[in-house]
Amino acid sequence: MRVVFDGQGALLAGADHFEPRHIFECGQCFRFAPDGGGYTGVAHGRVLHVEKKGGNVRLWPCTEAEFWRIWHGYFDLGTEYGRLLSALPRDSFLEAAVSFGRGLRVLCQPPFETLITFILSSNNNVGRIRGLVNRLCEAYGAPIGEGFFAFPEPLALSAASEEDLRRLGTGYRAPFVLSAARTVADGFDLHALGALPYEEAKKALLAFSGVGPKVADCVLLFSLGHRCAFVRDVWIKRVLSKVYAAPVKAADNERFVRERFGEYGGIVQQYLFHYARSKKVFAKPAARIAK
């Protein structure tokens, strides 16, 4: 992939492993939406347009400095997905998932935003999550252009009341959002969890009210670089059970995933999840993969 700057943005030439639709529609972020020719959204307090034409991807507006400081890391452009995926032990189901989701990249999002977003995602669908996050940003985030708002800073969100948050539609999640915001505003360093061993970082996140194993793994995978974090939702549980005949017991299931998918299990999981959910692959009985 070659990066060219034109004064208004960045052109990623030969971006074979960058498909905006798969990146923004695979359930890892909720602030980018289709705008006709591509996707427009907000991250790191900036509005960004992303469009792919042919084999090239254009990101704008952004300066060369902003690209290297923000977007290169956000889109994990330092990882060669072609090489990573080709090194995975393949089976027919994973082969189909990787083929379907070609161009999906796991983002590296701001940890606080990711924590709050996935607390809100609990027992929710994508449309409602998107609406909740947008209302939260409009109420407590800084305006950054016509119709756009940054994600709230921890201090701004910590000043809300449970009643204020419930009025936005957060429901029973309101106290969890408020508690997390106050904990981070008081000095808890979420970024530091990226340097900890996976199990230790996960344990620290599980201490937050409203954060269970699934939300913790989402934060670890989508914002802190723990690529082994294997998010288990209903779709992935079906894949593990019906396709791979994985053991049910938690410790055995964890061992199975580590042995089967290795250190990049979280990335593999995202391809499996996106494929299973998008194609509704369990509308009919799934054949198990031979060992």
PDB file of N, CA and C in Angstrom, residues 1 32 34 72 76 87 92 111 136-137 143 147 169 180 189 208 232 240 243 246 278-280 282 284:
ATOM      1  N   MET A   1       0.846  -1.194   0.000  1.00  0.00           N
ATOM      2  CA  MET A   1       0.000   0.000   0.000  1.00  0.00           C
ATOM      3  C   MET A   1       0.884   1.248   0.000  1.00  0.00           C
ATOM      4  N   PHE A  32     -19.475   5.746  12.373  1.00  0.00           N
ATOM      5  CA  PHE A  32     -19.364   5.972  10.931  1.00  0.00           C
ATOM      6  C   PHE A  32     -20.607   5.430  10.248  1.00  0.00           C
ATOM      7  N   PRO A  34     -22.904   5.279   6.280  1.00  0.00           N
ATOM      8  CA  PRO A  34     -22.833   5.484   4.828  1.00  0.00           C
ATOM      9  C   PRO A  34     -23.294   6.885   4.460  1.00  0.00           C
ATOM     10  N   HIS A  72      -3.219   6.459  10.691  1.00  0.00           N
ATOM     11  CA  HIS A  72      -2.395   5.277  10.425  1.00  0.00           C
ATOM     12  C   HIS A  72      -2.600   4.236  11.530  1.00  0.00           C
ATOM     13  N   ASP A  76      -4.987   0.681  11.808  1.00  0.00           N
ATOM     14  CA  ASP A  76      -3.997  -0.391  11.952  1.00  0.00           C
ATOM     15  C   ASP A  76      -3.262  -0.641  10.635  1.00  0.00           C
ATOM     16  N   ALA A  87      -1.196 -16.634   6.912  1.00  0.00           N
ATOM     17  CA  ALA A  87      -0.454 -17.482   7.850  1.00  0.00           C
ATOM     18  C   ALA A  87      -1.368 -18.260   8.795  1.00  0.00           C
ATOM     19  N   SER A  92     -12.513 -24.764   5.851  1.00  0.00           N
ATOM     20  CA  SER A  92     -13.440 -24.268   4.831  1.00  0.00           C
ATOM     21  C   SER A  92     -14.314 -23.127   5.340  1.00  0.00           C
ATOM     22  N   PRO A 111      -9.689   4.234  23.905  1.00  0.00           N
ATOM     23  CA  PRO A 111     -10.177   3.283  24.906  1.00  0.00           C
ATOM     24  C   PRO A 111     -11.411   3.737  25.681  1.00  0.00           C
ATOM     25  N   LEU A 136     -25.529  10.704  23.148  1.00  0.00           N
ATOM     26  CA  LEU A 136     -24.559  10.971  24.208  1.00  0.00           C
ATOM     27  C   LEU A 136     -23.550  12.020  23.745  1.00  0.00           C
ATOM     28  N   CYS A 137     -23.105  11.901  22.507  1.00  0.00           N
ATOM     29  CA  CYS A 137     -22.140  12.865  21.964  1.00  0.00           C
ATOM     30  C   CYS A 137     -22.758  14.252  21.808  1.00  0.00           C
ATOM     31  N   PRO A 143     -18.824  20.264  19.997  1.00  0.00           N
ATOM     32  CA  PRO A 143     -19.162  20.362  18.568  1.00  0.00           C
ATOM     33  C   PRO A 143     -17.896  20.514  17.735  1.00  0.00           C
ATOM     34  N   GLY A 147     -23.336  19.617  12.697  1.00  0.00           N
ATOM     35  CA  GLY A 147     -23.970  18.321  12.883  1.00  0.00           C
ATOM     36  C   GLY A 147     -23.078  17.239  13.447  1.00  0.00           C
ATOM     37  N   GLY A 169     -31.903   7.514  26.908  1.00  0.00           N
ATOM     38  CA  GLY A 169     -32.270   6.162  26.504  1.00  0.00           C
ATOM     39  C   GLY A 169     -31.314   5.081  26.964  1.00  0.00           C
ATOM     40  N   ALA A 180     -18.158   4.364  35.186  1.00  0.00           N
ATOM     41  CA  ALA A 180     -16.952   4.246  34.359  1.00  0.00           C
ATOM     42  C   ALA A 180     -16.356   5.617  34.067  1.00  0.00           C
ATOM     43  N   ASP A 189      -6.033   4.864  34.291  1.00  0.00           N
ATOM     44  CA  ASP A 189      -5.363   4.952  32.988  1.00  0.00           C
ATOM     45  C   ASP A 189      -5.720   3.749  32.121  1.00  0.00           C
ATOM     46  N   PHE A 208     -14.831  -2.912  36.500  1.00  0.00           N
ATOM     47  CA  PHE A 208     -15.790  -1.838  36.218  1.00  0.00           C
ATOM     48  C   PHE A 208     -17.208  -2.393  36.305  1.00  0.00           C
ATOM     49  N   ARG A 232     -16.888 -13.238  22.569  1.00  0.00           N
ATOM     50  CA  ARG A 232     -17.894 -14.288  22.430  1.00  0.00           C
ATOM     51  C   ARG A 232     -19.294 -13.697  22.570  1.00  0.00           C
ATOM     52  N   LEU A 240     -18.554 -21.532  17.253  1.00  0.00           N
ATOM     53  CA  LEU A 240     -17.693 -22.436  18.007  1.00  0.00           C
ATOM     54  C   LEU A 240     -18.366 -23.775  18.258  1.00  0.00           C
ATOM     55  N   VAL A 243     -19.847 -25.286  14.287  1.00  0.00           N
ATOM     56  CA  VAL A 243     -18.843 -25.491  13.241  1.00  0.00           C
ATOM     57  C   VAL A 243     -17.613 -26.220  13.777  1.00  0.00           C
ATOM     58  N   ALA A 246     -16.490 -26.927  19.641  1.00  0.00           N
ATOM     59  CA  ALA A 246     -15.640 -26.508  20.755  1.00  0.00           C
ATOM     60  C   ALA A 246     -16.265 -26.920  22.079  1.00  0.00           C
ATOM     61  N   SER A 278     -23.710 -11.603   8.948  1.00  0.00           N
ATOM     62  CA  SER A 278     -24.132 -11.026   7.668  1.00  0.00           C
ATOM     63  C   SER A 278     -24.847 -12.032   6.783  1.00  0.00           C
ATOM     64  N   LYS A 279     -24.352 -13.252   6.758  1.00  0.00           N
ATOM     65  CA  LYS A 279     -24.888 -14.280   5.868  1.00  0.00           C
ATOM     66  C   LYS A 279     -25.936 -15.161   6.536  1.00  0.00           C
ATOM     67  N   LYS A 280     -26.176 -14.926   7.837  1.00  0.00           N
ATOM     68  CA  LYS A 280     -27.146 -15.755   8.583  1.00  0.00           C
ATOM     69  C   LYS A 280     -26.866 -17.240   8.308  1.00  0.00           C
ATOM     70  N   PHE A 282     -26.529 -19.767   9.999  1.00  0.00           N
ATOM     71  CA  PHE A 282     -27.164 -20.833  10.764  1.00  0.00           C
ATOM     72  C   PHE A 282     -28.659 -20.904  10.519  1.00  0.00           C
ATOM     73  N   LYS A 284     -29.691 -22.683   8.265  1.00  0.00           N
ATOM     74  CA  LYS A 284     -29.747 -24.121   8.038  1.00  0.00           C
ATOM     75  C   LYS A 284     -28.661 -24.763   8.895  1.00  0.00           C
TER      76      LYS A 284
END
